mmCIF file of C-alpha atoms in Angstrom:
data_model
loop_
_atom_site.group_PDB
_atom_site.id
_atom_site.type_symbol
_atom_site.label_atom_id
_atom_site.label_comp_id
_atom_site.label_asym_id
_atom_site.label_seq_id
_atom_site.Cartn_x
_atom_site.Cartn_y
_atom_site.Cartn_z
ATOM 1 C CA MET O 63 -1.462 -121.233 -123.495
ATOM 2 C CA SER O 64 -3.644 -121.987 -120.496
ATOM 3 C CA TYR O 65 -4.790 -119.406 -118.003
ATOM 4 C CA THR O 66 -5.980 -119.912 -114.464
ATOM 5 C CA HIS O 67 -7.495 -117.326 -112.190
ATOM 6 C CA LEU O 68 -5.857 -116.389 -108.913
ATOM 7 C CA SER O 69 -7.087 -118.472 -106.002
ATOM 8 C CA ILE O 70 -7.898 -117.137 -102.552
ATOM 9 C CA THR O 71 -4.654 -118.714 -101.332
ATOM 10 C CA GLU O 72 -2.638 -116.839 -103.938
ATOM 11 C CA ARG O 73 -4.496 -113.623 -103.143
ATOM 12 C CA SER O 74 -3.695 -114.092 -99.443
ATOM 13 C CA GLU O 75 -0.008 -114.602 -100.212
ATOM 14 C CA LEU O 76 -0.092 -111.584 -102.493
ATOM 15 C CA ALA O 77 -1.591 -109.456 -99.702
ATOM 16 C CA LEU O 78 1.051 -110.599 -97.221
ATOM 17 C CA LEU O 79 3.964 -110.003 -99.580
ATOM 18 C CA HIS O 80 2.569 -106.632 -100.647
ATOM 19 C CA ARG O 81 2.307 -105.597 -96.993
ATOM 20 C CA LEU O 82 5.954 -106.612 -96.547
ATOM 21 C CA GLY O 83 6.884 -104.193 -99.318
ATOM 22 C CA TRP O 84 7.690 -106.669 -102.096
ATOM 23 C CA SER O 85 7.482 -105.408 -105.668
ATOM 24 C CA ALA O 86 4.968 -106.790 -108.148
ATOM 25 C CA ARG O 87 7.764 -108.559 -110.032
ATOM 26 C CA ALA O 88 9.137 -110.189 -106.867
ATOM 27 C CA ILE O 89 5.640 -111.330 -105.857
ATOM 28 C CA ALA O 90 5.095 -112.697 -109.370
ATOM 29 C CA ARG O 91 8.285 -114.744 -109.185
ATOM 30 C CA GLU O 92 7.263 -116.126 -105.800
ATOM 31 C CA LEU O 93 3.763 -117.066 -106.991
ATOM 32 C CA LYS O 94 5.023 -118.248 -110.400
ATOM 33 C CA ARG O 95 2.721 -115.809 -112.193
ATOM 34 C CA HIS O 96 3.302 -113.114 -114.793
ATOM 35 C CA HIS O 97 4.192 -109.753 -113.290
ATOM 36 C CA ALA O 98 1.376 -108.048 -115.237
ATOM 37 C CA THR O 99 -1.178 -110.359 -113.589
ATOM 38 C CA ILE O 100 0.058 -109.309 -110.156
ATOM 39 C CA ALA O 101 0.197 -105.624 -111.090
ATOM 40 C CA ARG O 102 -3.389 -105.704 -112.417
ATOM 41 C CA GLU O 103 -4.597 -107.544 -109.329
ATOM 42 C CA LEU O 104 -2.947 -104.986 -107.056
ATOM 43 C CA LYS O 105 -4.395 -102.143 -109.100
ATOM 44 C CA ARG O 106 -7.899 -103.644 -108.891
ATOM 45 C CA GLY O 107 -7.757 -104.676 -105.250
ATOM 46 C CA CYS O 108 -5.936 -101.862 -103.448
ATOM 47 C CA LYS O 109 -8.115 -99.696 -101.267
ATOM 48 C CA ALA O 110 -6.292 -96.820 -99.568
ATOM 49 C CA GLY O 111 -2.949 -98.342 -100.573
ATOM 50 C CA GLU O 112 -3.617 -101.728 -98.973
ATOM 51 C CA TYR O 113 -4.535 -104.935 -100.793
ATOM 52 C CA GLN O 114 -7.165 -107.061 -99.055
ATOM 53 C CA ALA O 115 -7.418 -110.631 -100.290
ATOM 54 C CA GLU O 116 -10.914 -111.392 -98.969
ATOM 55 C CA ALA O 117 -12.429 -108.263 -100.509
ATOM 56 C CA ALA O 118 -10.621 -108.921 -103.797
ATOM 57 C CA GLN O 119 -11.960 -112.499 -103.864
ATOM 58 C CA GLU O 120 -15.539 -111.296 -103.312
ATOM 59 C CA VAL O 121 -15.222 -108.733 -106.108
ATOM 60 C CA TYR O 122 -13.732 -111.426 -108.381
ATOM 61 C CA GLU O 123 -16.670 -113.769 -107.688
ATOM 62 C CA LYS O 124 -19.195 -111.012 -108.458
ATOM 63 C CA ARG O 125 -17.394 -110.216 -111.723
ATOM 64 C CA ARG O 126 -17.497 -113.905 -112.675
ATOM 65 C CA GLU O 127 -21.235 -114.114 -111.973
ATOM 66 C CA ARG O 128 -21.907 -111.106 -114.209
ATOM 67 C CA SER O 129 -19.741 -112.484 -117.019
ATOM 68 C CA VAL O 130 -21.780 -115.676 -117.489
ATOM 69 C CA PRO O 131 -24.336 -115.376 -120.296
ATOM 70 C CA ARG O 132 -27.906 -115.519 -119.057
ATOM 71 C CA GLY O 133 -29.071 -117.753 -121.864
ATOM 72 C CA LYS O 134 -32.212 -117.644 -123.953
ATOM 73 C CA TRP O 135 -34.694 -119.060 -121.430
ATOM 74 C CA THR O 136 -37.157 -116.467 -120.150
ATOM 75 C CA PRO O 137 -40.493 -116.777 -118.328
ATOM 76 C CA GLU O 138 -42.253 -115.427 -121.434
ATOM 77 C CA ARG O 139 -40.630 -118.076 -123.612
ATOM 78 C CA GLU O 140 -41.588 -120.758 -121.085
ATOM 79 C CA HIS O 141 -45.213 -119.614 -121.167
ATOM 80 C CA TYR O 142 -45.233 -119.562 -124.978
ATOM 81 C CA ILE O 143 -43.799 -123.086 -125.220
ATOM 82 C CA ALA O 144 -46.178 -124.411 -122.566
ATOM 83 C CA SER O 145 -49.177 -122.949 -124.392
ATOM 84 C CA LYS O 146 -48.038 -124.468 -127.708
ATOM 85 C CA LEU O 147 -47.501 -127.863 -126.074
ATOM 86 C CA ALA O 148 -50.965 -127.683 -124.520
ATOM 87 C CA GLN O 149 -52.534 -127.219 -127.968
#
């Protein structure tokens, strides 16, 4: 099973259809997504009852940045390796 994240285009369509009063299941059918995906997105992105695609996209991008592992490279490790190589 493959999973793809919602694009800004899909989020924009979602916002428009939500404003028109469509249900999460109807929006899901239109976007060819699972209804739970749409419901979660609406739950995450609704501020004062209105879903805003641009704000939801920005929050999504920040979440993605935080979810990437930082790795093992640190300035201290760099200094240690450089000093060992210099010897």
